[in-house]
Amino acid sequence: MDATLHLSDADASAALARRLAPELRPGDVLLLGGEIGAGKTHFARALIRARLGRDEDVPSPTYTLVQTYDDGRAEIWHADLYRLSGPDEAFELGLDEAFATAICLVEWPDRLGTHVPADALRLDFAMLDRPGRRLRVHAEDGRWAKRVPLATAAHD
Ligand SMILES: Nc1ncnc2c1ncn2[C@@H]1O[C@H](COP(=O)(O)OP(=O)(O)O)[C@@H](O)[C@H]1O
Ligand SMILES: [Mg+2]
């Protein structure tokens, strides 16, 4: 699937994250792309809070690389790979196993090189010269098309 949306403000991003949250299950990997400040952590935070059902503190994993959560149905891994020294360190962190067993939200996924899961959902955020963000949604695996709640978001 391929779609481009305009998320008019931070609340629109959070609303999309909240709608996607209940569709996810262990083994799902979301690759959150975009420059610093594009809104990756904001999206992940809203998604994690929706899964947990409470306004938990969801810090950016900038320095820890990974923060984990458990919502009772799934383990959630929130990773920020900006400071990853190389794909090997991702294995040391246990990310490869988490890709199979947890819901994974991965910022700076390009740091994984060729180890990016082929069936992941890719969400690329971009800043614009107008308010809001552009979001490109891409998945090779057609099963995502039914699960991504695009209908209620504004198409570009
Ligand atoms: N759709 C949006 N429109 C406008 N601002 C947004 C949107 N999504 C997120 N933001 C804002 O962008 C800023 C940076 O977000 P953050 O998630 O920290 O970026 P990243 O993790 O990509 O570096 C935050 O202040 C957040 O509120
Ligand atoms: Mg971030």
mmCIF file of C-alpha atoms and ligand atoms in Angstrom:
data_model
loop_
_atom_site.group_PDB
_atom_site.id
_atom_site.type_symbol
_atom_site.label_atom_id
_atom_site.label_comp_id
_atom_site.label_asym_id
_atom_site.label_seq_id
_atom_site.Cartn_x
_atom_site.Cartn_y
_atom_site.Cartn_z
ATOM 1 C CA MET A 1 0.000 0.000 0.000
ATOM 2 C CA ASP A 2 1.006 3.605 -0.587
ATOM 3 C CA ALA A 3 -0.773 6.691 0.706
ATOM 4 C CA THR A 4 0.077 10.290 1.508
ATOM 5 C CA LEU A 5 -1.752 12.223 4.195
ATOM 6 C CA HIS A 6 -1.608 15.699 5.590
ATOM 7 C CA LEU A 7 -1.634 15.738 9.389
ATOM 8 C CA SER A 8 -2.709 19.303 10.044
ATOM 9 C CA ASP A 9 -1.440 19.529 13.615
ATOM 10 C CA ALA A 10 0.024 17.458 16.439
ATOM 11 C CA ASP A 11 -3.467 16.391 17.521
ATOM 12 C CA ALA A 12 -4.160 14.946 14.064
ATOM 13 C CA SER A 13 -1.002 12.839 14.348
ATOM 14 C CA ALA A 14 -2.031 11.643 17.811
ATOM 15 C CA ALA A 15 -5.537 10.817 16.597
ATOM 16 C CA LEU A 16 -4.166 8.650 13.781
ATOM 17 C CA ALA A 17 -1.860 6.895 16.266
ATOM 18 C CA ARG A 18 -4.814 6.212 18.577
ATOM 19 C CA ARG A 19 -6.843 4.708 15.733
ATOM 20 C CA LEU A 20 -3.978 2.498 14.601
ATOM 21 C CA ALA A 21 -3.127 1.335 18.140
ATOM 22 C CA PRO A 22 -5.883 -1.293 18.563
ATOM 23 C CA GLU A 23 -5.112 -2.788 15.113
ATOM 24 C CA LEU A 24 -1.620 -3.837 16.154
ATOM 25 C CA ARG A 25 -0.481 -7.191 17.445
ATOM 26 C CA PRO A 26 2.789 -8.861 18.410
ATOM 27 C CA GLY A 27 5.098 -9.169 15.416
ATOM 28 C CA ASP A 28 4.006 -5.849 13.912
ATOM 29 C CA VAL A 29 6.826 -3.419 13.175
ATOM 30 C CA LEU A 30 6.256 0.283 12.467
ATOM 31 C CA LEU A 31 9.204 2.123 10.929
ATOM 32 C CA LEU A 32 8.957 5.806 11.830
ATOM 33 C CA GLY A 33 11.024 7.866 9.396
ATOM 34 C CA GLY A 34 11.704 11.572 9.109
ATOM 35 C CA GLU A 35 14.143 14.226 10.267
ATOM 36 C CA ILE A 36 14.629 15.417 13.834
ATOM 37 C CA GLY A 37 11.453 17.225 14.851
ATOM 38 C CA ALA A 38 9.286 15.537 12.221
ATOM 39 C CA GLY A 39 6.981 14.048 14.861
ATOM 40 C CA LYS A 40 8.081 10.413 15.193
ATOM 41 C CA THR A 41 8.219 10.329 18.990
ATOM 42 C CA HIS A 42 4.968 12.274 19.256
ATOM 43 C CA PHE A 43 3.221 9.624 17.145
ATOM 44 C CA ALA A 44 4.803 6.733 19.079
ATOM 45 C CA ARG A 45 3.878 8.319 22.426
ATOM 46 C CA ALA A 46 0.209 8.664 21.469
ATOM 47 C CA LEU A 47 0.137 5.097 20.167
ATOM 48 C CA ILE A 48 1.757 3.668 23.314
ATOM 49 C CA ARG A 49 -0.563 5.635 25.603
ATOM 50 C CA ALA A 50 -3.581 4.376 23.668
ATOM 51 C CA ARG A 51 -2.380 0.777 24.003
ATOM 52 C CA LEU A 52 -1.720 1.231 27.730
ATOM 53 C CA GLY A 53 -5.011 3.025 28.282
ATOM 54 C CA ARG A 54 -3.349 5.680 30.430
ATOM 55 C CA ASP A 55 -1.206 8.805 30.080
ATOM 56 C CA GLU A 56 2.022 7.071 31.021
ATOM 57 C CA ASP A 57 5.303 8.935 30.791
ATOM 58 C CA VAL A 58 6.715 7.927 27.388
ATOM 59 C CA PRO A 59 10.207 9.403 27.154
ATOM 60 C CA SER A 60 12.065 9.575 23.870
ATOM 61 C CA PRO A 61 14.484 6.622 23.704
ATOM 62 C CA THR A 62 17.168 8.966 22.351
ATOM 63 C CA TYR A 63 19.809 7.841 24.862
ATOM 64 C CA THR A 64 18.483 4.496 26.070
ATOM 65 C CA LEU A 65 17.881 3.408 22.424
ATOM 66 C CA VAL A 66 14.961 1.259 23.599
ATOM 67 C CA GLN A 67 12.083 1.720 26.043
ATOM 68 C CA THR A 68 9.721 -1.189 26.602
ATOM 69 C CA TYR A 69 6.120 -1.324 27.785
ATOM 70 C CA ASP A 70 3.601 -4.063 28.427
ATOM 71 C CA ASP A 71 -0.091 -3.455 27.863
ATOM 72 C CA GLY A 72 -1.190 -6.888 29.068
ATOM 73 C CA ARG A 73 -1.746 -8.210 25.541
ATOM 74 C CA ALA A 74 1.560 -7.285 23.960
ATOM 75 C CA GLU A 75 5.006 -6.094 24.770
ATOM 76 C CA ILE A 76 5.755 -2.778 23.043
ATOM 77 C CA TRP A 77 9.275 -1.775 22.062
ATOM 78 C CA HIS A 78 9.912 1.885 21.302
ATOM 79 C CA ALA A 79 13.352 2.285 19.759
ATOM 80 C CA ASP A 80 15.306 5.315 18.571
ATOM 81 C CA LEU A 81 18.258 4.055 16.566
ATOM 82 C CA TYR A 82 19.790 7.457 15.793
ATOM 83 C CA ARG A 83 22.774 6.678 18.022
ATOM 84 C CA LEU A 84 23.077 3.053 16.953
ATOM 85 C CA SER A 85 26.725 2.282 16.180
ATOM 86 C CA GLY A 86 25.721 -0.249 13.505
ATOM 87 C CA PRO A 87 23.198 -2.994 12.731
ATOM 88 C CA ASP A 88 25.117 -5.379 15.044
ATOM 89 C CA GLU A 89 24.165 -3.284 18.057
ATOM 90 C CA ALA A 90 20.502 -3.767 17.156
ATOM 91 C CA PHE A 91 20.995 -7.496 17.564
ATOM 92 C CA GLU A 92 22.729 -6.950 20.896
ATOM 93 C CA LEU A 93 19.685 -5.010 22.037
ATOM 94 C CA GLY A 94 17.500 -7.987 21.088
ATOM 95 C CA LEU A 95 15.604 -6.073 18.423
ATOM 96 C CA ASP A 96 15.545 -8.970 15.973
ATOM 97 C CA GLU A 97 13.700 -11.127 18.478
ATOM 98 C CA ALA A 98 11.400 -8.241 19.412
ATOM 99 C CA PHE A 99 10.450 -7.824 15.735
ATOM 100 C CA ALA A 100 8.906 -11.298 15.948
ATOM 101 C CA THR A 101 7.398 -11.189 19.427
ATOM 102 C CA ALA A 102 6.521 -7.577 20.280
ATOM 103 C CA ILE A 103 4.874 -4.526 18.737
ATOM 104 C CA CYS A 104 7.873 -2.464 17.627
ATOM 105 C CA LEU A 105 7.943 1.267 16.934
ATOM 106 C CA VAL A 106 11.304 2.153 15.420
ATOM 107 C CA GLU A 107 12.614 5.686 14.909
ATOM 108 C CA TRP A 108 15.599 6.057 12.525
ATOM 109 C CA PRO A 109 14.982 2.591 11.046
ATOM 110 C CA ASP A 110 17.508 3.201 8.255
ATOM 111 C CA ARG A 111 20.211 2.510 10.871
ATOM 112 C CA LEU A 112 19.224 -1.155 10.559
ATOM 113 C CA GLY A 113 20.614 -1.325 7.043
ATOM 114 C CA THR A 114 19.343 -4.461 5.353
ATOM 115 C CA HIS A 115 17.904 -5.824 8.612
ATOM 116 C CA VAL A 116 14.647 -3.920 8.222
ATOM 117 C CA PRO A 117 11.755 -6.401 8.428
ATOM 118 C CA ALA A 118 10.193 -6.817 4.986
ATOM 119 C CA ASP A 119 6.627 -6.928 6.304
ATOM 120 C CA ALA A 120 6.891 -3.677 8.300
ATOM 121 C CA LEU A 121 4.630 -0.660 7.963
ATOM 122 C CA ARG A 122 6.611 2.419 7.011
ATOM 123 C CA LEU A 123 5.465 5.845 8.215
ATOM 124 C CA ASP A 124 7.577 8.723 6.928
ATOM 125 C CA PHE A 125 6.922 12.129 8.466
ATOM 126 C CA ALA A 126 8.048 15.327 6.769
ATOM 127 C CA MET A 127 7.942 18.945 7.796
ATOM 128 C CA LEU A 128 6.301 21.353 5.382
ATOM 129 C CA ASP A 129 6.452 25.042 4.629
ATOM 130 C CA ARG A 130 2.889 25.156 5.904
ATOM 131 C CA PRO A 131 1.550 23.962 9.273
ATOM 132 C CA GLY A 132 1.380 20.271 10.016
ATOM 133 C CA ARG A 133 3.234 17.329 8.584
ATOM 134 C CA ARG A 134 3.106 15.212 5.468
ATOM 135 C CA LEU A 135 2.882 11.503 6.198
ATOM 136 C CA ARG A 136 3.732 8.848 3.639
ATOM 137 C CA VAL A 137 2.406 5.430 4.517
ATOM 138 C CA HIS A 138 3.995 2.520 2.734
ATOM 139 C CA ALA A 139 3.904 -1.245 3.106
ATOM 140 C CA GLU A 140 5.014 -4.015 0.794
ATOM 141 C CA ASP A 141 2.764 -6.407 2.679
ATOM 142 C CA GLY A 142 -0.792 -5.879 1.402
ATOM 143 C CA ARG A 143 -2.326 -6.976 4.704
ATOM 144 C CA TRP A 144 -1.562 -3.549 6.148
ATOM 145 C CA ALA A 145 -4.011 -1.849 3.776
ATOM 146 C CA LYS A 146 -7.014 -3.218 5.685
ATOM 147 C CA ARG A 147 -5.544 -2.334 9.053
ATOM 148 C CA VAL A 148 -4.345 1.245 8.584
ATOM 149 C CA PRO A 149 -7.288 3.550 9.400
ATOM 150 C CA LEU A 150 -6.711 6.121 6.685
ATOM 151 C CA ALA A 151 -10.339 6.843 5.943
ATOM 152 C CA THR A 152 -10.730 9.397 8.715
ATOM 153 C CA ALA A 153 -7.457 11.238 8.004
ATOM 154 C CA ALA A 154 -7.299 13.994 5.402
ATOM 155 C CA HIS A 155 -5.684 12.891 2.151
ATOM 156 C CA ASP A 156 -3.262 15.263 0.505
HETATM 157 N N1 LIG B 1 1.212 16.726 12.633
HETATM 158 C C1 LIG B 1 1.909 17.630 13.310
HETATM 159 N N2 LIG B 1 1.778 18.947 13.056
HETATM 160 C C2 LIG B 1 2.482 19.867 13.729
HETATM 161 N N3 LIG B 1 3.380 19.590 14.716
HETATM 162 C C3 LIG B 1 3.559 18.292 15.023
HETATM 163 C C4 LIG B 1 2.844 17.265 14.347
HETATM 164 N N4 LIG B 1 3.251 16.069 14.865
HETATM 165 C C5 LIG B 1 4.156 16.364 15.827
HETATM 166 N N5 LIG B 1 4.355 17.685 15.936
HETATM 167 C C6 LIG B 1 5.301 18.385 16.846
HETATM 168 O O1 LIG B 1 6.613 18.243 16.375
HETATM 169 C C7 LIG B 1 7.511 18.375 17.453
HETATM 170 C C8 LIG B 1 8.622 17.369 17.360
HETATM 171 O O2 LIG B 1 8.072 16.083 17.506
HETATM 172 P P1 LIG B 1 8.935 14.811 17.933
HETATM 173 O O3 LIG B 1 7.969 13.716 17.994
HETATM 174 O O4 LIG B 1 9.766 15.075 19.110
HETATM 175 O O5 LIG B 1 9.901 14.622 16.657
HETATM 176 P P2 LIG B 1 10.936 13.465 16.290
HETATM 177 O O6 LIG B 1 10.761 12.330 17.242
HETATM 178 O O7 LIG B 1 10.607 13.101 14.872
HETATM 179 O O8 LIG B 1 12.301 14.116 16.388
HETATM 180 C C9 LIG B 1 6.665 18.249 18.732
HETATM 181 O O9 LIG B 1 6.591 19.524 19.325
HETATM 182 C C10 LIG B 1 5.323 17.798 18.230
HETATM 183 O O10 LIG B 1 4.272 18.296 19.011
HETATM 184 MG MG MG B 2 12.191 11.206 18.316
#
